[in-house]
Amino acid sequence: MLTNKKMSKPHRIALLGILTAIILIQNFVPFLGNIPIPPLNPTIIHITVIVATLTMSTSDGIIIGTIWGLTRMIRAYTMPATPLDLLLWTNPMIALLPRMLIGLFTGLSYKLSHKLFPKKDKLALASASVVGSFTNTIFVLLFIYIFFGEPYAQAIDVDISNLAGALAIIVGTNGVAEAVAAAIIAPLVTIPLRKITYKK
């Protein structure tokens, strides 16, 4: 556990259920989890995965990330927001794996930051949140480039030779905005949630 405290099994199951419900709502209720700006949908859902990791554990963060990824695939099949949804978000390497890695890298970076700065937990939470956010952005775009570079370049009217630069711009705009949001929101939610979750 990231908090060095024990959580009862019923409490853990209940919290996982609540976070799963939040993920589902964010995925299926417009504007609560995604901002529909084609060809990609900038997301704030990653913050829920980050909060799960920092409040509970790395493995629980991976579980919530997996639920997000599977839900995103289902949504792409049933409620595609753009013509690219069926191409990109039905691929588990794009829709699923990066979401799972959010929990892994958030947990690892938090443990490292907390070890380096043991008396600055807020800093550790914020830095881990930034890492988790960029994990999602970078791996999603990397796998789009690897698996669907040419059709994606055609869809956004960019020459394939310039696609890497176009994706780098997305990292520098949407990616940075998502990371800043995560660095602010995730610690603000995690700190009181920990107090409620682990109070005696």
XYZ file of N, CA and C in Angstrom:
600
model
N 0.835 -1.192 0.000
C 0.000 0.000 0.000
C 0.875 1.248 0.000
N 0.448 2.294 -0.723
C 1.245 3.506 -0.824
C 1.223 4.328 0.458
N 0.263 4.052 1.332
C 0.107 4.857 2.536
C 0.721 4.221 3.776
N 1.269 3.018 3.649
C 1.819 2.265 4.773
C 0.753 1.950 5.817
N -0.508 1.958 5.431
C -1.599 1.618 6.322
C -2.440 0.526 5.691
N -3.115 -0.237 6.535
C -3.916 -1.353 6.058
C -5.350 -0.898 5.797
N -5.928 -1.435 4.736
C -7.323 -1.181 4.423
C -8.074 -2.499 4.484
N -9.217 -2.504 5.142
C -9.986 -3.733 5.234
C -10.488 -4.138 3.852
N -10.661 -5.446 3.672
C -11.101 -5.952 2.373
C -12.463 -5.396 1.949
N -13.465 -5.376 2.852
C -14.750 -4.793 2.455
C -14.640 -3.320 2.059
N -13.803 -2.569 2.799
C -13.608 -1.156 2.502
C -12.951 -0.994 1.133
N -11.961 -1.831 0.858
C -11.279 -1.770 -0.436
C -12.237 -2.072 -1.576
N -13.054 -3.115 -1.420
C -14.014 -3.484 -2.461
C -15.021 -2.355 -2.691
N -15.464 -1.738 -1.579
C -16.421 -0.638 -1.692
C -15.815 0.546 -2.426
N -14.554 0.879 -2.101
C -13.900 2.009 -2.744
C -13.636 1.724 -4.222
N -13.234 0.494 -4.537
C -13.059 0.113 -5.940
C -14.379 0.235 -6.697
N -15.473 -0.138 -6.042
C -16.785 -0.019 -6.668
C -17.156 1.422 -6.944
N -16.877 2.306 -5.990
C -17.177 3.729 -6.170
C -16.349 4.315 -7.313
N -15.065 3.988 -7.333
C -14.187 4.511 -8.387
C -14.569 3.949 -9.756
N -14.999 2.689 -9.781
C -15.470 2.103 -11.039
C -16.713 2.837 -11.535
N -17.627 3.149 -10.619
C -18.828 3.894 -10.994
C -18.468 5.267 -11.555
N -17.482 5.924 -10.942
C -17.033 7.230 -11.430
C -16.458 7.101 -12.833
N -15.653 6.059 -13.065
C -15.083 5.816 -14.396
C -16.190 5.634 -15.428
N -17.193 4.849 -15.096
C -18.298 4.596 -16.026
C -19.053 5.879 -16.332
N -19.318 6.684 -15.309
C -20.019 7.951 -15.516
C -19.188 8.878 -16.393
N -17.886 8.960 -16.112
C -17.022 9.826 -16.902
C -16.956 9.390 -18.362
N -17.055 8.093 -18.603
C -16.968 7.582 -19.967
C -18.237 7.804 -20.766
N -19.387 7.706 -20.109
C -20.638 7.694 -20.855
C -21.481 8.959 -20.730
N -21.159 9.831 -19.774
C -21.880 11.097 -19.659
C -21.054 12.185 -20.343
N -21.612 12.847 -21.358
C -20.842 13.838 -22.127
C -20.243 14.931 -21.244
N -18.996 15.274 -21.554
C -18.250 16.380 -20.950
C -17.808 16.134 -19.504
N -18.152 14.981 -18.924
C -17.687 14.694 -17.568
C -16.320 14.020 -17.557
N -15.956 13.387 -18.648
C -14.667 12.709 -18.694
C -13.818 13.071 -19.885
N -14.459 13.501 -20.962
C -13.733 13.839 -22.178
C -14.233 15.156 -22.737
N -13.321 15.890 -23.346
C -13.681 17.104 -24.065
C -13.614 16.772 -25.550
N -14.746 16.695 -26.256
C -14.742 16.212 -27.647
C -14.180 17.217 -28.639
N -12.848 17.218 -28.769
C -12.168 18.062 -29.751
C -11.480 17.125 -30.736
N -12.106 16.833 -31.890
C -11.537 15.891 -32.850
C -10.154 16.351 -33.302
N -9.262 15.401 -33.684
C -9.528 13.975 -33.804
C -9.331 13.188 -32.512
N -8.790 13.834 -31.476
C -8.632 13.162 -30.190
C -9.576 13.793 -29.175
N -9.889 13.059 -28.129
C -10.731 13.565 -27.050
C -9.880 13.751 -25.805
N -9.388 14.985 -25.544
C -8.613 15.210 -24.319
C -9.399 14.746 -23.105
N -8.734 14.076 -22.206
C -9.443 13.422 -21.094
C -9.013 13.949 -19.738
N -9.925 13.855 -18.782
C -9.586 14.083 -17.382
C -9.841 12.814 -16.573
N -10.190 11.730 -17.272
C -10.484 10.469 -16.588
C -9.229 9.901 -15.935
N -8.071 10.219 -16.495
C -6.827 9.698 -15.934
C -6.646 10.098 -14.480
N -7.264 11.223 -14.085
C -7.134 11.686 -12.705
C -7.770 10.688 -11.742
N -8.861 10.042 -12.155
C -9.502 9.034 -11.316
C -8.566 7.850 -11.088
N -7.854 7.446 -12.120
C -6.899 6.342 -11.997
C -5.746 6.745 -11.072
N -5.277 7.956 -11.222
C -4.185 8.457 -10.383
C -4.611 8.510 -8.916
N -5.818 9.007 -8.666
C -6.328 9.079 -7.297
C -6.457 7.679 -6.702
N -6.933 6.729 -7.498
C -7.041 5.347 -7.032
C -5.679 4.799 -6.610
N -4.666 5.085 -7.407
C -3.314 4.600 -7.111
C -2.770 5.232 -5.839
N -2.896 6.556 -5.723
C -2.306 7.277 -4.599
C -3.075 7.068 -3.302
N -4.360 6.762 -3.404
C -5.168 6.537 -2.212
C -5.089 5.086 -1.744
N -5.051 4.151 -2.696
C -5.123 2.737 -2.357
C -3.777 2.047 -2.574
N -3.476 1.660 -3.800
C -2.213 0.987 -4.090
C -1.973 0.993 -5.583
N -0.750 0.627 -5.965
C -0.414 0.540 -7.384
C -1.286 -0.484 -8.095
N -1.480 -1.635 -7.482
C -2.294 -2.683 -8.121
C -3.740 -2.244 -8.278
N -4.270 -1.508 -7.304
C -5.636 -1.006 -7.425
C -5.732 0.056 -8.514
N -4.697 0.855 -8.657
C -4.666 1.817 -9.743
C -4.669 1.131 -11.102
N -3.938 0.029 -11.199
C -3.919 -0.741 -12.440
C -5.303 -1.326 -12.726
N -5.987 -1.775 -11.676
C -7.338 -2.322 -11.843
C -8.285 -1.252 -12.388
N -8.259 -0.064 -11.793
C -9.131 1.016 -12.248
C -8.744 1.454 -13.662
N -7.448 1.472 -13.957
C -7.009 1.792 -15.315
C -7.498 0.771 -16.321
N -7.476 -0.497 -15.927
C -7.983 -1.565 -16.798
C -9.474 -1.388 -17.070
N -10.221 -1.053 -16.026
C -11.654 -0.826 -16.193
C -11.899 0.340 -17.149
N -11.111 1.401 -17.007
C -11.234 2.533 -17.927
C -10.959 2.097 -19.363
N -9.866 1.355 -19.567
C -9.509 0.921 -20.908
C -10.579 0.061 -21.552
N -11.108 -0.897 -20.794
C -12.162 -1.770 -21.326
C -13.428 -0.973 -21.637
N -13.759 -0.036 -20.739
C -14.941 0.802 -20.965
C -14.764 1.667 -22.202
N -13.541 2.170 -22.383
C -13.263 3.011 -23.571
C -13.415 2.205 -24.844
N -13.010 0.954 -24.836
C -13.170 0.099 -26.006
C -14.653 -0.153 -26.297
N -15.418 -0.426 -25.243
C -16.858 -0.648 -25.417
C -17.516 0.601 -25.983
N -17.126 1.747 -25.465
C -17.696 3.004 -25.960
C -17.351 3.236 -27.425
N -16.133 2.873 -27.819
C -15.734 3.051 -29.219
C -16.578 2.186 -30.147
N -16.922 0.993 -29.682
C -17.757 0.095 -30.483
C -19.210 0.559 -30.540
N -19.716 1.061 -29.421
C -21.150 1.349 -29.313
C -21.508 2.824 -29.516
N -20.580 3.740 -29.139
C -20.870 5.169 -29.219
C -19.662 5.926 -29.764
N -19.224 5.627 -30.982
C -18.045 6.322 -31.521
C -18.295 7.821 -31.662
N -17.379 8.617 -31.107
C -17.524 10.071 -31.146
C -16.972 10.667 -32.425
N -15.992 10.000 -33.033
C -15.391 10.466 -34.273
C -15.192 9.263 -35.188
N -14.972 9.508 -36.488
C -14.717 8.384 -37.410
C -13.490 7.562 -37.034
N -12.591 8.171 -36.260
C -11.365 7.456 -35.892
C -11.556 6.528 -34.690
N -12.669 6.659 -33.993
C -12.860 5.863 -32.783
C -12.754 4.365 -33.039
N -13.435 3.890 -34.077
C -13.418 2.456 -34.370
C -12.035 1.979 -34.787
N -11.253 2.878 -35.355
C -9.898 2.509 -35.772
C -8.941 2.471 -34.586
N -8.993 3.508 -33.745
C -7.998 3.662 -32.684
C -8.389 2.986 -31.380
N -9.588 3.276 -30.898
C -9.930 2.929 -29.524
C -10.478 1.526 -29.350
N -10.544 0.771 -30.436
C -10.865 -0.655 -30.304
C -9.597 -1.499 -30.230
N -8.462 -0.860 -30.361
C -7.175 -1.542 -30.257
C -6.725 -1.535 -28.796
N -6.552 -2.690 -28.162
C -6.183 -2.717 -26.740
C -4.822 -2.092 -26.442
N -3.925 -2.069 -27.425
C -2.630 -1.434 -27.207
C -2.780 0.075 -27.025
N -3.820 0.648 -27.589
C -4.054 2.085 -27.482
C -5.050 2.404 -26.376
N -6.127 1.639 -26.317
C -7.204 1.936 -25.371
C -6.962 1.364 -23.984
N -6.266 0.240 -23.899
C -6.155 -0.487 -22.629
C -4.792 -0.358 -21.961
N -3.731 -0.707 -22.662
C -2.404 -0.760 -22.043
C -1.955 0.565 -21.430
N -2.078 1.708 -22.130
C -1.644 2.960 -21.494
C -2.395 3.278 -20.212
N -3.678 2.893 -20.140
C -4.466 3.146 -18.938
C -3.963 2.297 -17.771
N -3.561 1.070 -18.062
C -2.995 0.213 -17.021
C -1.650 0.766 -16.534
N -0.883 1.300 -17.466
C 0.441 1.819 -17.114
C 0.368 3.077 -16.260
N -0.772 3.786 -16.308
C -0.928 4.960 -15.444
C -0.736 4.561 -13.985
N -1.438 3.502 -13.567
C -1.328 3.047 -12.187
C 0.080 2.611 -11.838
N 0.708 1.885 -12.753
C 2.061 1.386 -12.506
C 3.059 2.522 -12.327
N 3.091 3.445 -13.273
C 4.092 4.517 -13.230
C 3.776 5.556 -12.167
N 2.488 5.778 -11.896
C 2.130 6.690 -10.802
C 2.622 6.125 -9.473
N 2.369 4.834 -9.254
C 2.797 4.204 -8.011
C 4.306 4.196 -7.847
N 5.013 3.843 -8.911
C 6.472 3.797 -8.843
C 7.066 5.189 -8.613
N 6.539 6.186 -9.306
C 7.080 7.542 -9.167
C 6.762 8.131 -7.798
N 5.576 7.771 -7.247
C 5.249 8.264 -5.905
C 6.211 7.671 -4.867
N 6.468 6.387 -4.950
C 7.379 5.748 -4.001
C 8.780 6.346 -4.093
N 9.224 6.617 -5.324
C 10.545 7.225 -5.511
C 10.584 8.644 -4.952
N 9.566 9.444 -5.285
C 9.517 10.830 -4.810
C 9.410 10.886 -3.297
N 8.618 9.976 -2.726
C 8.448 9.964 -1.273
C 9.738 9.541 -0.583
N 10.503 8.690 -1.239
C 11.787 8.267 -0.677
C 12.802 9.410 -0.736
N 12.772 10.169 -1.836
C 13.700 11.286 -1.994
C 13.315 12.474 -1.127
N 12.018 12.687 -0.960
C 11.517 13.827 -0.181
C 10.492 13.328 0.843
N 10.949 12.629 1.866
C 10.028 11.965 2.811
C 9.126 12.916 3.579
N 9.521 14.184 3.712
C 8.726 15.138 4.466
C 7.886 16.049 3.568
N 7.884 15.755 2.279
C 7.137 16.597 1.338
C 6.168 15.723 0.543
N 5.153 15.250 1.243
C 4.213 14.316 0.618
C 3.406 14.983 -0.494
N 3.044 16.233 -0.319
C 2.271 16.931 -1.351
C 3.073 17.028 -2.651
N 4.369 17.274 -2.526
C 5.233 17.314 -3.698
C 5.291 15.954 -4.365
N 5.397 14.896 -3.554
C 5.431 13.540 -4.096
C 4.123 13.210 -4.807
N 2.995 13.626 -4.229
C 1.698 13.382 -4.862
C 1.582 14.118 -6.186
N 1.998 15.378 -6.203
C 1.887 16.178 -7.421
C 2.798 15.648 -8.523
N 4.034 15.306 -8.169
C 4.971 14.815 -9.184
C 4.521 13.466 -9.730
N 4.003 12.601 -8.864
C 3.502 11.308 -9.324
C 2.289 11.493 -10.238
N 1.468 12.482 -9.942
C 0.302 12.768 -10.771
C 0.713 13.225 -12.158
N 1.755 14.038 -12.228
C 2.268 14.493 -13.525
C 2.802 13.309 -14.328
N 3.551 12.432 -13.658
C 4.087 11.248 -14.334
C 2.952 10.370 -14.856
N 1.938 10.145 -14.026
C 0.808 9.327 -14.446
C 0.083 9.916 -15.636
N -0.085 11.232 -15.640
C -0.775 11.899 -16.740
C 0.009 11.779 -18.042
N 1.296 12.061 -17.981
C 2.118 11.969 -19.191
C 2.277 10.523 -19.656
N 2.212 9.580 -18.736
C 2.246 8.157 -19.118
C 1.110 7.861 -20.086
N -0.082 8.314 -19.724
C -1.238 8.090 -20.585
C -1.063 8.769 -21.935
N -0.736 10.052 -21.917
C -0.612 10.820 -23.161
C 0.444 10.246 -24.090
N 1.624 10.010 -23.553
C 2.756 9.592 -24.386
C 2.542 8.195 -24.960
N 2.072 7.263 -24.140
C 1.903 5.898 -24.652
C 0.755 5.801 -25.646
N -0.334 6.529 -25.430
C -1.430 6.525 -26.395
C -0.939 7.044 -27.750
N -0.256 8.171 -27.742
C 0.212 8.760 -29.000
C 1.308 7.916 -29.643
N 2.158 7.325 -28.825
C 3.218 6.463 -29.355
C 2.619 5.269 -30.089
N 1.623 4.640 -29.492
C 1.014 3.463 -30.126
C 0.171 3.848 -31.337
N -0.435 5.026 -31.321
C -1.121 5.505 -32.523
C -0.111 5.645 -33.665
N 1.032 6.219 -33.351
C 2.077 6.412 -34.364
C 2.575 5.070 -34.898
N 2.757 4.113 -34.007
C 3.309 2.820 -34.407
C 2.304 2.008 -35.223
N 1.064 1.949 -34.754
C 0.092 1.039 -35.361
C -0.762 1.682 -36.457
N -1.031 2.980 -36.333
C -1.945 3.619 -37.288
C -1.413 4.958 -37.782
N -0.102 5.054 -37.913
C 0.507 6.316 -38.293
C -0.027 6.881 -39.602
N -0.037 6.058 -40.651
C -0.443 6.556 -41.959
C -1.915 6.939 -42.026
N -2.851 6.056 -41.609
C -4.263 6.462 -41.656
C -4.574 7.625 -40.726
N -3.887 7.708 -39.587
C -4.124 8.829 -38.687
C -3.636 10.130 -39.304
N -2.470 10.079 -39.947
C -1.941 11.270 -40.615
C -2.900 11.748 -41.705
N -3.459 10.813 -42.458
C -4.427 11.176 -43.490
C -5.677 11.788 -42.880
N -6.116 11.248 -41.755
C -7.342 11.731 -41.117
C -7.210 13.166 -40.617
N -6.012 13.527 -40.155
C -5.820 14.887 -39.648
C -5.129 15.780 -40.678
N -5.015 15.257 -41.908
C -4.472 16.023 -43.030
C -3.047 16.516 -42.754
N -2.214 15.569 -42.311
C -0.806 15.862 -42.053
C 0.028 14.859 -42.832
N 1.101 15.319 -43.460
C 1.997 14.411 -44.152
C 2.619 13.459 -43.143
N 2.750 12.202 -43.544
C 3.265 11.192 -42.622
C 4.637 11.567 -42.078
N 5.424 12.289 -42.866
C 6.759 12.697 -42.418
C 6.692 13.742 -41.306
N 5.548 14.405 -41.181
C 5.384 15.438 -40.152
C 4.535 14.960 -38.970
N 4.143 13.676 -39.006
C 3.235 13.192 -37.978
C 3.863 13.230 -36.590
N 5.125 12.848 -36.485
C 5.779 12.848 -35.174
C 5.762 14.246 -34.565
N 6.002 15.256 -35.388
C 5.956 16.633 -34.905
C 4.566 17.045 -34.469
N 3.553 16.595 -35.238
C 2.165 16.916 -34.885
C 1.777 16.275 -33.555
N 2.214 15.044 -33.340
C 1.918 14.365 -32.082
C 2.663 15.020 -30.917
N 3.876 15.504 -31.193
C 4.640 16.204 -30.152
C 3.922 17.485 -29.726
N 3.261 18.141 -30.687
C 2.490 19.345 -30.361
C 1.326 18.997 -29.437
N 0.695 17.836 -29.699
C -0.401 17.398 -28.830
C 0.106 17.169 -27.411
N 1.290 16.551 -27.302
C 1.878 16.338 -25.973
C 2.121 17.678 -25.285
N 2.605 18.652 -26.070
C 2.937 19.958 -25.500
C 1.742 20.841 -25.206
N 0.581 20.493 -25.746
C -0.621 21.293 -25.500
C -1.592 20.527 -24.605
N -2.311 19.565 -25.186
C -3.254 18.769 -24.392
C -2.545 18.027 -23.257
N -1.372 17.455 -23.591
C -0.650 16.670 -22.587
C -0.250 17.503 -21.387
N 0.269 18.692 -21.631
C 0.681 19.569 -20.533
C -0.534 20.020 -19.724
N -1.632 20.366 -20.428
C -2.847 20.805 -19.738
C -3.391 19.694 -18.842
N -3.393 18.470 -19.348
C -3.879 17.334 -18.562
C -2.975 17.066 -17.365
N -1.655 17.232 -17.554
C -0.706 17.006 -16.460
C -0.857 18.053 -15.368
N -1.051 19.306 -15.757
C -1.244 20.378 -14.776
C -2.524 20.136 -13.983
N -3.589 19.754 -14.697
C -4.851 19.456 -14.017
C -4.679 18.311 -13.021
N -3.943 17.277 -13.430
C -3.712 16.136 -12.542
C -2.899 16.537 -11.320
N -1.874 17.370 -11.525
C -1.009 17.793 -10.416
C -1.773 18.603 -9.382
N -2.818 19.315 -9.834
C -3.606 20.143 -8.915
C -4.738 19.335 -8.274
N -5.499 18.633 -9.113
C -6.726 17.985 -8.641
C -6.446 16.706 -7.853
N -5.548 15.856 -8.378
C -5.320 14.559 -7.735
C -4.898 14.683 -6.263
N -3.910 15.531 -5.922
C -3.570 15.669 -4.493
C -4.718 16.244 -3.666
N -5.487 17.183 -4.231
C -6.602 17.780 -3.497
C -7.668 16.742 -3.155
N -7.817 15.742 -4.024
C -8.783 14.674 -3.762
C -8.165 13.583 -2.895
N -6.925 13.245 -3.152
C -6.267 12.129 -2.472
C -6.083 12.366 -0.980
N -5.642 13.550 -0.605
C -5.328 13.822 0.811
C -6.550 13.651 1.712
N -7.685 14.300 1.416
C -8.860 14.062 2.289
C -9.430 12.658 2.150
N -9.316 12.072 0.955
C -9.826 10.714 0.775
C -9.029 9.715 1.603
N -7.737 9.927 1.718
C -6.915 9.079 2.585
C -7.358 9.186 4.037
N -7.631 10.412 4.479
C -8.036 10.618 5.864
C -9.342 9.894 6.170
N -10.271 9.945 5.197
C -11.553 9.274 5.378
C -11.382 7.752 5.314
N -10.559 7.318 4.358
C -10.395 5.888 4.116
C -9.670 5.177 5.247
N -8.661 5.831 5.809
C -7.816 5.160 6.793
C -8.033 5.633 8.224
N -9.088 6.399 8.451
C -9.321 6.863 9.815
C -9.709 5.669 10.705
N -9.331 5.748 11.940
C -9.584 4.648 12.873
C -11.020 4.734 13.411
